[in-house]
Coordinates of C-alpha atoms in Angstrom, one line a residue:
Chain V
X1 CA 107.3 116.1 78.2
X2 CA 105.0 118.8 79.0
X3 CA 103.1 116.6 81.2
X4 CA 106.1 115.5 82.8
X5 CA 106.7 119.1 84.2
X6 CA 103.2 119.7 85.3
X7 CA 103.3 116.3 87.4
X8 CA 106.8 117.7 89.0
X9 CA 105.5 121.2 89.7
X10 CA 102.4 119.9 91.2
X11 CA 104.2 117.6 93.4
X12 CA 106.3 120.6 94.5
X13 CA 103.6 122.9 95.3
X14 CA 102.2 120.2 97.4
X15 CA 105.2 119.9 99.1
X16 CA 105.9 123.7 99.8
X17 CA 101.6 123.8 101.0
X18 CA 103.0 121.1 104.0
X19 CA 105.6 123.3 104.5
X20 CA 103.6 125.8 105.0
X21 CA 100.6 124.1 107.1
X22 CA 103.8 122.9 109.2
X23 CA 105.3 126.3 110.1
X24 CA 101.3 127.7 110.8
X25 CA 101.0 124.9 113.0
X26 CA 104.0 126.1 114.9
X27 CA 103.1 130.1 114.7
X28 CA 99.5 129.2 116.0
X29 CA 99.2 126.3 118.7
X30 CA 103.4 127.7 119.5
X31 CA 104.9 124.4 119.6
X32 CA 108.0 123.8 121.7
X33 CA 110.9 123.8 119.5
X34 CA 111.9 119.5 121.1
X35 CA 108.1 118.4 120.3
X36 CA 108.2 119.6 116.7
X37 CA 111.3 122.0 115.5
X38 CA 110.4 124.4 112.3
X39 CA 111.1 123.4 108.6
X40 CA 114.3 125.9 108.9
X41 CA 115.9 124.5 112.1
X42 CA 115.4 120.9 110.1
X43 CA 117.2 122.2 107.2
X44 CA 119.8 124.0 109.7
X45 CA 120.0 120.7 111.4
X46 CA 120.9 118.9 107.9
X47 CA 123.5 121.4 107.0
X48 CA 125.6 121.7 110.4
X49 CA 125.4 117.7 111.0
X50 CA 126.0 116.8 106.8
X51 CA 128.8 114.8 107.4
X52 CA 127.4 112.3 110.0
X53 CA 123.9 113.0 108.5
X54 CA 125.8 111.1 105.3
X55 CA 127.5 108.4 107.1
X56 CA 124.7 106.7 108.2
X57 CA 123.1 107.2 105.5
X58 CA 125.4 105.4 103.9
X59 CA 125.7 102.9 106.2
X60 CA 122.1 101.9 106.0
X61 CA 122.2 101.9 102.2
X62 CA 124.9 99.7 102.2
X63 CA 123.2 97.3 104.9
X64 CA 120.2 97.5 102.9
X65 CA 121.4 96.8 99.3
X66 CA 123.4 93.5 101.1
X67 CA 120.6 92.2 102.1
X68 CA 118.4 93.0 98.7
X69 CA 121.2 91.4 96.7
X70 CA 121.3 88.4 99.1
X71 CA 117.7 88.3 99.1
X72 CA 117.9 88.3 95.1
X73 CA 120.7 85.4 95.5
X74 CA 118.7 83.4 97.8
X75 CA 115.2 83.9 96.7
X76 CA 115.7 83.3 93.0
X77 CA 117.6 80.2 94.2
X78 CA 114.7 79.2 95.8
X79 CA 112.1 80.1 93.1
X80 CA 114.2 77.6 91.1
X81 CA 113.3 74.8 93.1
X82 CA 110.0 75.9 93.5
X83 CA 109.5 75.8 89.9
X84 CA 110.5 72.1 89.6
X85 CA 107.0 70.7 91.0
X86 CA 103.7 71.9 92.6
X87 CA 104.0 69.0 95.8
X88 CA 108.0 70.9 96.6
X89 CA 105.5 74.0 96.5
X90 CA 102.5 73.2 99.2
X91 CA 104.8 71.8 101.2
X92 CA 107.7 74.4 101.6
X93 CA 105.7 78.0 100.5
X94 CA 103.8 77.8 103.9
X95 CA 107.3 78.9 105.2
X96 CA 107.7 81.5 102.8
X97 CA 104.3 83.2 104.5
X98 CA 106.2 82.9 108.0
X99 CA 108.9 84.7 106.8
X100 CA 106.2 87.1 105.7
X101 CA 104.0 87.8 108.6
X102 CA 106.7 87.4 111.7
X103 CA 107.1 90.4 113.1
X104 CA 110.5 91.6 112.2
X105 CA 110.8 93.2 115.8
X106 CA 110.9 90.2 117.4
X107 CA 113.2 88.2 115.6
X108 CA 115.8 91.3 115.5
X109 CA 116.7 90.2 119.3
X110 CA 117.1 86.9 118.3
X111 CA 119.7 87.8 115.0
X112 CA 121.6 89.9 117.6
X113 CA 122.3 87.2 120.3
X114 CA 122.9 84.3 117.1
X115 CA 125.5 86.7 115.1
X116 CA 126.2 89.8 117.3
X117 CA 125.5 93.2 116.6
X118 CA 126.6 95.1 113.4
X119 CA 126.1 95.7 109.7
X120 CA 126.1 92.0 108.8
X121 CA 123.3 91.2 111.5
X122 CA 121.4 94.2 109.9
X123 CA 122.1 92.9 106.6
X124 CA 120.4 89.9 107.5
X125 CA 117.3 91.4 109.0
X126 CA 116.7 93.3 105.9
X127 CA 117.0 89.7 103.7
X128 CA 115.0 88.1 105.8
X129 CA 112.1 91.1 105.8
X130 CA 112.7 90.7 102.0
X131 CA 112.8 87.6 100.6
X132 CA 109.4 86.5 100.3
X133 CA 108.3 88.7 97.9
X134 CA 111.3 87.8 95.6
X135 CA 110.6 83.9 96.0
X136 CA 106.4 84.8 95.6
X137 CA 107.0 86.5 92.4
X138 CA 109.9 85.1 90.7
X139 CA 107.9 81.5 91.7
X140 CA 105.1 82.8 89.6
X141 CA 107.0 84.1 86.7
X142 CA 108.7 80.9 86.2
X143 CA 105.3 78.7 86.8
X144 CA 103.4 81.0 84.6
X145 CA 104.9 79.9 81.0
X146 CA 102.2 79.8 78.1
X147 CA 102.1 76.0 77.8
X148 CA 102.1 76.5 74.0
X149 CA 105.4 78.2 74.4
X150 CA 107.0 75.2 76.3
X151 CA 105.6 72.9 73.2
X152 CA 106.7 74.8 71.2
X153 CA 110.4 74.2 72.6
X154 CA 109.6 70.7 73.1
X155 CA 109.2 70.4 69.2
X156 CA 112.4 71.7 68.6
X157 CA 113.8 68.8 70.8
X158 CA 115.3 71.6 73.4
X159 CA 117.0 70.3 76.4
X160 CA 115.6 71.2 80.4
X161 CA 118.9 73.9 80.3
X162 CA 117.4 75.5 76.9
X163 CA 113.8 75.3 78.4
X164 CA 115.0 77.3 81.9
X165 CA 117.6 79.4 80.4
X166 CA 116.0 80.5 77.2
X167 CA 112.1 80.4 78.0
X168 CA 111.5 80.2 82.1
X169 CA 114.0 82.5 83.2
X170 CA 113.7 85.5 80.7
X171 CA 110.0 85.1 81.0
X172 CA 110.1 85.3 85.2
X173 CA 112.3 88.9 84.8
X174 CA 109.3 91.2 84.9
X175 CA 107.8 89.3 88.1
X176 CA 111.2 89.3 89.6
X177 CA 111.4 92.8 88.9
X178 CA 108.4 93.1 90.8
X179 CA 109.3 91.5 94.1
X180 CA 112.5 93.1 94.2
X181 CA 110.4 96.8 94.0
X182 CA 108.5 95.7 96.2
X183 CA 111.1 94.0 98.8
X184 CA 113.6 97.4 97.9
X185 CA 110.7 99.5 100.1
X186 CA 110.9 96.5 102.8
X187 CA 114.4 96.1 102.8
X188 CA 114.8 99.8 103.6
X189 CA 112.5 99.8 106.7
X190 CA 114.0 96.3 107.7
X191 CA 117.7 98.1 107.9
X192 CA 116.6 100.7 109.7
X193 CA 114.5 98.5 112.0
X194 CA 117.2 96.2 112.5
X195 CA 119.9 98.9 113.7
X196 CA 117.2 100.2 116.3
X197 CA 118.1 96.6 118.1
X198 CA 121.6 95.7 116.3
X199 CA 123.0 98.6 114.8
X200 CA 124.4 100.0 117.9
X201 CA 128.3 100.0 117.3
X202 CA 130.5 100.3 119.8
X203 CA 132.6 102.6 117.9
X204 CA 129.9 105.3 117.7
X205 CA 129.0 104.8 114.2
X206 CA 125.6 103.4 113.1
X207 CA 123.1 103.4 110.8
X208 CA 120.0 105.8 110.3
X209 CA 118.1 103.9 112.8
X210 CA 120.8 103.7 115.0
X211 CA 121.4 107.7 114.5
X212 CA 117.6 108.0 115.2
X213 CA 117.3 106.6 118.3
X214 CA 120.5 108.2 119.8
X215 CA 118.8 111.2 118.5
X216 CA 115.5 110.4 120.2
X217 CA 116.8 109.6 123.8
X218 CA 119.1 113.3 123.4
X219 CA 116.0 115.2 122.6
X220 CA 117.5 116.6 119.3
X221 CA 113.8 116.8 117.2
X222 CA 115.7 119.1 114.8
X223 CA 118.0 116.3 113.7
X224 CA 115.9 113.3 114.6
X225 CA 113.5 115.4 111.8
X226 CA 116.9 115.1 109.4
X227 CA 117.1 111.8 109.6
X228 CA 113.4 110.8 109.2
X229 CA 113.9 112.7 105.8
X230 CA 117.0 110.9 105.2
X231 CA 115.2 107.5 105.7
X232 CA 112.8 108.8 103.2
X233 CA 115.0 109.9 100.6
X234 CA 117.0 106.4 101.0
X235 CA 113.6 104.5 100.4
X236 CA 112.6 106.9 97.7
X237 CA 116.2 106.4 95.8
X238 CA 116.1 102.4 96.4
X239 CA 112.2 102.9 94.4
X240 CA 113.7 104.9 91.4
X241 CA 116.4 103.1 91.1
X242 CA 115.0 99.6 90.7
X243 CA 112.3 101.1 88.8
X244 CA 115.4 102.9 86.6
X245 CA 116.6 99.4 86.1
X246 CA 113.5 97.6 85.3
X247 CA 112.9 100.7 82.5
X248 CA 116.4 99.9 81.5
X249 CA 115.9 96.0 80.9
X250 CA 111.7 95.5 79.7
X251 CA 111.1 98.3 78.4
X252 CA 111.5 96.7 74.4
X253 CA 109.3 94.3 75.3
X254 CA 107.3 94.5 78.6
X255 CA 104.3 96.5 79.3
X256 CA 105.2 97.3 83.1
X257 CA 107.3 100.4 82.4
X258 CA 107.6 103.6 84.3
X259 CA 104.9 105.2 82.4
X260 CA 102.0 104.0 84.0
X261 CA 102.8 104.2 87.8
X262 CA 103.7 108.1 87.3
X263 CA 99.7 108.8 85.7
Chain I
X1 CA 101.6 55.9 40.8
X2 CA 101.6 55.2 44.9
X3 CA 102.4 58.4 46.9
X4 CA 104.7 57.6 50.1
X5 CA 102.5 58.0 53.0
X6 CA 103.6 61.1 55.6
X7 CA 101.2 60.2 58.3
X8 CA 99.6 56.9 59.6
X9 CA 97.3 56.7 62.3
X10 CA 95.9 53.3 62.5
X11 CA 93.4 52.7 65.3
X12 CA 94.2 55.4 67.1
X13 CA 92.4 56.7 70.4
X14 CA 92.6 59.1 73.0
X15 CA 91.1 59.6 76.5
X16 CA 92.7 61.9 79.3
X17 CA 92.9 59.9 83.1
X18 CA 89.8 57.7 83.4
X19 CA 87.4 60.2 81.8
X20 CA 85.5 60.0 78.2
X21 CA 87.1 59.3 75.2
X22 CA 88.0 62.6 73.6
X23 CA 89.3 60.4 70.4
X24 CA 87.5 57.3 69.8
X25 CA 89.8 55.3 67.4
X26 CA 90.6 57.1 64.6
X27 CA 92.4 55.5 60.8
X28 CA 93.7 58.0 59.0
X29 CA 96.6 58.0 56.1
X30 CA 98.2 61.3 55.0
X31 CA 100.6 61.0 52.0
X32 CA 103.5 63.3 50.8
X33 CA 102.7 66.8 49.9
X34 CA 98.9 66.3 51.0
X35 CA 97.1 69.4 52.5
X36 CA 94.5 67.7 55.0
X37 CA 92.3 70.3 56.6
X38 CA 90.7 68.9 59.6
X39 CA 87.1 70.9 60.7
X40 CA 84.5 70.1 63.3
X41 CA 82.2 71.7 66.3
X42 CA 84.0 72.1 69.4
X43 CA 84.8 69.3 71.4
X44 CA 85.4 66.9 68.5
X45 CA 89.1 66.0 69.1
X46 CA 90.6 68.5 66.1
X47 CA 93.9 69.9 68.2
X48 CA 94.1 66.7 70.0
X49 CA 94.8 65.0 66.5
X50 CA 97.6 67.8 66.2
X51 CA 98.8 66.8 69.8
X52 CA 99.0 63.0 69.0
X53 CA 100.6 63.7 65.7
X54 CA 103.7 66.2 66.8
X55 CA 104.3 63.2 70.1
X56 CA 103.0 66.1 72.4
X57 CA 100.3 63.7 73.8
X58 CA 100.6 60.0 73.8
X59 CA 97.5 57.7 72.3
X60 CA 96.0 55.8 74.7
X61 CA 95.3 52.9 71.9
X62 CA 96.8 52.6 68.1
X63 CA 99.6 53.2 66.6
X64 CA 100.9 56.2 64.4
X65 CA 104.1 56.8 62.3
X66 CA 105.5 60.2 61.0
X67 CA 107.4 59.3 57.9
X68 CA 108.3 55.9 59.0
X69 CA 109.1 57.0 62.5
X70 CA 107.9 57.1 66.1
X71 CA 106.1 61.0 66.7
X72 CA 108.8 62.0 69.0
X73 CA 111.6 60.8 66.2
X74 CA 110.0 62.3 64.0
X75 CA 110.4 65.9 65.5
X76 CA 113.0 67.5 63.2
X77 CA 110.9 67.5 60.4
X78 CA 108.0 68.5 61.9
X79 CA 107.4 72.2 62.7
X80 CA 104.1 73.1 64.8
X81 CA 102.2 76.1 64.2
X82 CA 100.2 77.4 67.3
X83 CA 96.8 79.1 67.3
X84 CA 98.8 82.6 68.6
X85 CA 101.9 83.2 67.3
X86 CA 104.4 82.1 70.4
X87 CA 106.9 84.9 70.2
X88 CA 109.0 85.4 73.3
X89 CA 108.1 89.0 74.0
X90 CA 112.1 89.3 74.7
X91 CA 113.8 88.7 71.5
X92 CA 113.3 90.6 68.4
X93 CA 111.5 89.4 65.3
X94 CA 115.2 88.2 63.8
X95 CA 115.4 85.8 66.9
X96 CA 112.3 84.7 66.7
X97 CA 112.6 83.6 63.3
X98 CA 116.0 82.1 64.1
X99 CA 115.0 80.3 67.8
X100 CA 114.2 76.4 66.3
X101 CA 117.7 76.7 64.3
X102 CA 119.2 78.0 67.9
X103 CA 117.7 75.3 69.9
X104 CA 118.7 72.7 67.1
X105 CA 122.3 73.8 67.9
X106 CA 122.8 75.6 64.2
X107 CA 125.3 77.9 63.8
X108 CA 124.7 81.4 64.2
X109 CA 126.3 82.7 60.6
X110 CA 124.1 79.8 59.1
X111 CA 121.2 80.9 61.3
X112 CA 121.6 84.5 60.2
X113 CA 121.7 83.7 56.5
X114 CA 118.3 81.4 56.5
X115 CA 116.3 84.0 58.8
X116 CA 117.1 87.0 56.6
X117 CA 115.9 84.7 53.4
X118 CA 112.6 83.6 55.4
X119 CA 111.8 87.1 57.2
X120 CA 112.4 88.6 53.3
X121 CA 109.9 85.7 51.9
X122 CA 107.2 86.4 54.6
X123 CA 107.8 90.8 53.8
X124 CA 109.0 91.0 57.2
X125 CA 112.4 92.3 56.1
X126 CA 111.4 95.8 57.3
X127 CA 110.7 95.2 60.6
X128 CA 113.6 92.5 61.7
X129 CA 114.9 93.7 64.8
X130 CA 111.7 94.8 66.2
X131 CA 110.4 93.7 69.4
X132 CA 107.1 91.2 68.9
X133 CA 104.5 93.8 70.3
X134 CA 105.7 96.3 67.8
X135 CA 103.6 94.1 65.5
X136 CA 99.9 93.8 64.3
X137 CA 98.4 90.4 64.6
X138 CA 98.9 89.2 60.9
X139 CA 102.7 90.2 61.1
X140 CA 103.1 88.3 64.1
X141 CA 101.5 85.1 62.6
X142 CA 104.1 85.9 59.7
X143 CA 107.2 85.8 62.0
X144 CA 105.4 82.4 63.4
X145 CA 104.8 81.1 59.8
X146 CA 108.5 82.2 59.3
X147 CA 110.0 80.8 62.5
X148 CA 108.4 77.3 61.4
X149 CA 110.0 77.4 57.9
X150 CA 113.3 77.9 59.5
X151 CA 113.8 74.5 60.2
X152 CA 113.0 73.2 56.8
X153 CA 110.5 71.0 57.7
X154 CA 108.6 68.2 56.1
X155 CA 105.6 68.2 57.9
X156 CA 103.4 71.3 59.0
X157 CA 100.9 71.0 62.1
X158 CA 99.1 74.0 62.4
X159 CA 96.6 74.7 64.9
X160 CA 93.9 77.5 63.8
X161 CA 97.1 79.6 63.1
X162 CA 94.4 82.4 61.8
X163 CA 91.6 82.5 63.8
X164 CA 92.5 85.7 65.9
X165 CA 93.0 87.5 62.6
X166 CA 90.3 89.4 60.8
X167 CA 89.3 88.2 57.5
X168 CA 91.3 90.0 55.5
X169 CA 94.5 89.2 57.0
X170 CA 93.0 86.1 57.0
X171 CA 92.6 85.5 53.4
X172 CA 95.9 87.1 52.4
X173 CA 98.2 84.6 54.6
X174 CA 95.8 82.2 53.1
X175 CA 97.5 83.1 49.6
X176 CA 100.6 83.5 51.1
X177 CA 100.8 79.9 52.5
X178 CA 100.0 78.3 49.1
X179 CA 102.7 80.2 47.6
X180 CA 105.3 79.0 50.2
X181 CA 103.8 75.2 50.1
X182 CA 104.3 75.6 46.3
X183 CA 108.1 76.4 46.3
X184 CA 108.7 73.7 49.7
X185 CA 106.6 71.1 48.9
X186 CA 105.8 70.3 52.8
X187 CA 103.1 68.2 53.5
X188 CA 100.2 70.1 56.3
X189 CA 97.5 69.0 58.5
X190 CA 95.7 72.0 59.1
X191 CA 93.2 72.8 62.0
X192 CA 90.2 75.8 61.7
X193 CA 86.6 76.4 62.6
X194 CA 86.3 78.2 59.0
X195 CA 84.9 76.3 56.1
X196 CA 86.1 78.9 53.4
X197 CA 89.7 78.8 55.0
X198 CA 89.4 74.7 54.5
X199 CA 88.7 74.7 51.1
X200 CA 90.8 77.7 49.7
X201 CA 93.7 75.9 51.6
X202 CA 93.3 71.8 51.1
X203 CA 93.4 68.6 49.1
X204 CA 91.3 67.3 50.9
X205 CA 88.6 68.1 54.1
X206 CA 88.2 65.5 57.0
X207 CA 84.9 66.6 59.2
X208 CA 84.8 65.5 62.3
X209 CA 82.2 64.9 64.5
X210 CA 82.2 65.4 68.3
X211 CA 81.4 63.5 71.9
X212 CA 83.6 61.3 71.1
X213 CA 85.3 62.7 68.7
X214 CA 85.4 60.8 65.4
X215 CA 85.7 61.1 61.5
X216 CA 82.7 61.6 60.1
X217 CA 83.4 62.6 56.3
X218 CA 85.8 62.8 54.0
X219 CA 85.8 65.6 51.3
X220 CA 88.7 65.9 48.5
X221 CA 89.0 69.3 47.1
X222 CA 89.6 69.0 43.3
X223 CA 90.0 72.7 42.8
X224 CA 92.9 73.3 40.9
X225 CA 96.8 74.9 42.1
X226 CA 98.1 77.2 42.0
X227 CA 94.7 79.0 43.8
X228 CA 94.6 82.7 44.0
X229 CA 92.2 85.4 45.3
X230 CA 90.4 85.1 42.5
X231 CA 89.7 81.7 43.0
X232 CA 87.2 82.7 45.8
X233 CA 84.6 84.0 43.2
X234 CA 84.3 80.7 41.1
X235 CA 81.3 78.8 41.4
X236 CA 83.1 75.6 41.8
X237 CA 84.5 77.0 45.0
X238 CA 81.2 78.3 46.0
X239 CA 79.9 74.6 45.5
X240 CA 82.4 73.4 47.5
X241 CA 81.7 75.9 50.6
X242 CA 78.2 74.2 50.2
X243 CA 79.2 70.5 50.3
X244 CA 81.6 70.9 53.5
X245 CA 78.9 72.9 55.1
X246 CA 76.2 70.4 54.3
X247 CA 78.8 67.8 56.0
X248 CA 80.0 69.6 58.9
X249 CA 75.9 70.6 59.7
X250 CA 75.2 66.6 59.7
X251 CA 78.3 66.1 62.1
X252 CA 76.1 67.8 64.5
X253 CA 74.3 66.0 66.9
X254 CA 70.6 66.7 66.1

């Protein structure tokens, strides 16, 4: 416990020292207020525009967490069939590295002219940034059985249902939980990415990245500043809270808890 | 009197793809309520006798019966008991226990009821609905021992079940398997690298010799049941540790 508040009041002095470096920086080289506004006109900027500040933060959640839970859907779906027999493997994971490494920039356009602009289109962009980790890991879980453990079912006569549902699956969890930490980070940047090309709505509401660029091209540093630390606190809540639920559901029996990542 | 024969392995070989024989053929006849201890170097066939046996690797030549029936038939009164102790990490000690009675499709009041008997029989009563890493080695090889009994088998494989432990634990499950074999009569082929393990355990000791893997003696222990601790200090047990050592050294290529 004690330890626990040191780590949070070092991590808070660190944060108040940037704070501070930041506003020297402005007092001594005088930085115009549109190339990089104070800590105080940021938090002013927060408090006047809350509301809209909120929406899209909302918004982007949402867009994000649709296309982690389709990504989930889909990728464990996939892991399934993955599973079955190393030949499906080398021939389909090649396209699970293309789905890796394509720049998500440029498919964006392409998502926007197939399904029009919108949260569904962003959605889809943030699944599609996402999903190979999920299949990666969950593909490994479920390959990576103790073969002793599968004779050990075999002996008991067990069925392929009692062997996926009762051995393959509950052992794949922790790797699952893995990919979807690491696709939850992903996902976050892929919404926000996304609404920069298809998250402009013609009704005037849109996402962070939407908010951001509007932001941007008005010259309003204090707010664009807001929503840069919105983004962040959205990608830091989508991390604690998949790493909340991972605690919640391994730690009886798995070693990867919380514990170790906050050393 | 002519006892029924559990096991009967007539001919039997093994070789994996095209490669050397890992078994060259191999007769063997275990009766009912025998305690066969099989012990050899490396690389002379002992777990792949286990394998052939339980129907989890076919022969490549011979034939073999379990109780009259084919190895795969003969499943559901065989239990198998691996080298670690195969818990699922996920389910507590009670489900572990209770997992071959769950996969057999037995009812869970009736499940209940038998693992609470076994996990009390093993002194694992305590720790029930803890989690498998909870546990020190020679209490996980208990809730393994246990989780085999749960089935009520005939037959028990066993695969080096104590060679992670340290001697101590080591000897004590020892005891604590020849009480449980005295009250359910199963019959055991048993696998380990130790010779004291093989005679405190067996009625008899088959050394096997390796490249390709073959029987090379056969040793009946005549040391009286029911064995305890104390047995260890006799010099008729000592003797024995000699013989089986004397074979096992000979079993070695030169």
């Amino acid at each position: 416990m004690r330890k626990r508040v040191v780590t949070v009041a070092n991590a808070l002095a660190v944060f108040a020292a940037l704070l501070l470096l930041w506003q020297l920086i402005l007092w001594i080289f005088h930085v115009p207020p549109f190339m990089l506004p104070s800590p105080w006109a940021v938090a002013k900027a927060v408090g006047a525009r809350f509301p809209s500040l909120l929406q899209s933060f909302a918004i982007t959640a949402e867009e994000a967490v649709g296309g982690i839970l389709l990504s989930i859907i889909v990728g464990v779906g996939v892991a399934l069939i993955f599973a079955q027999s190393r030949w499906v493997r080398r021939m389909f994971y090649p396209l699970t590295l293309l789905l890796q490494t394509v720049p998500i920039v440029a498919i964006a356009p392409l998502i926007l002219m197939w399904v029009g602009a919108g949260m569904f289109s962003v959605s889809l962009i943030a699944f599609i940034i996402s999903l190979a980790p999920i299949i990666a890991n969950t593909t490994q879980g479920l390959i990576s059985v103790d073969e002793n453990l599968v004779h050990l079912f075999l002996m008991h006569n067990a069925t392929s249902a009692q062997l996926l549902f009762k051995l393959r699956l509950p052992h794949a969890v922790p790797s699952l939980f893995v990919g979807i930490r690491i696709a939850s980070g992903i996902a976050v940047i892929g919404a926000i990415t996304g609404e920069l090309y298809a998250g402009s709505s013609s009704v005037g509401r849109g996402g962070l990245g939407y908010a951001i660029s509007y932001a941007y091209s008005q010259l309003q540093t204090d707010y664009l500043f807001a929503l840069v630390l919105a983004a962040t606190v959205l990608g830091f809540g989508f991390l604690f809270l998949v790493m909340f639920l991972e605690w919640y559901f391994l730690h009886h029996w798995h070693e990867s808890t919380l514990a170790p990542d906050v050393e | 009197m002519i006892a029924a024969p559990m096991i009967e392995i007539e001919a039997v070989s093994k070789r994996y793809g095209g490669g050397a024989a890992v078994l060259e053929t191999i007769d063997l006849c275990v009766v009912k309520e025998e305690f066969v201890t099989l012990i050899g170097p490396s690389g002379c066939g002992k777990s792949t006798v286990l394998k052939l046996i339980s129907g989890l690797t076919a022969p490549s030549g011979g034939t073999l019966r379990v109780d009259g029936m084919t190895s795969r038939n003969a499943r559901e009164i065989v239990s198998y008991i691996f080298q670690d102790a195969t818990l699922l990490p996920w389910r507590t000690i009670r489900q572990n226990v209770g997992l071959g009675l769950e996969l057999e499709g037995v009812s869970k009041k009736r499940r209940a009821d038998r693992t609470d008997a076994l996990l009390k029989l093993v002194g694992l009563g305590h720790v029930a609905d803890a989690y498998p890493r909870e546990l020190s080695g020679g209490m996980k090889m208990r809730a393994s021992i246990a989780r085999a009994m749960a089935t009520n088998p005939r037959l028990l494989l066993m695969d080096e079940p104590f060679a992670a432990l340290d001697e101590m634990s080591r000897d004590r499950l020892n005891e604590e398997l020849l009480r449980l074999r005295a009250e359910q009569k199963w019959t055991a082929v048993f696998v380990t690298h130790s010779v004291a393990e093989a005679v405190f355990l067996s009625t008899r000791i088959i050394v096997l010799a390796p490249n390709p893997g073959r029987i090379h003696a056969t040793l009946p222990v005549d040391l009286p049941f029911p064995r305890t601790a104390a047995l260890r200090a006799t010099p008729a047990f000592e003797q024995m540790l000699a013989n089986v050592s004397l074979a096992l050294r000979s079993a070695l290529p030169q």
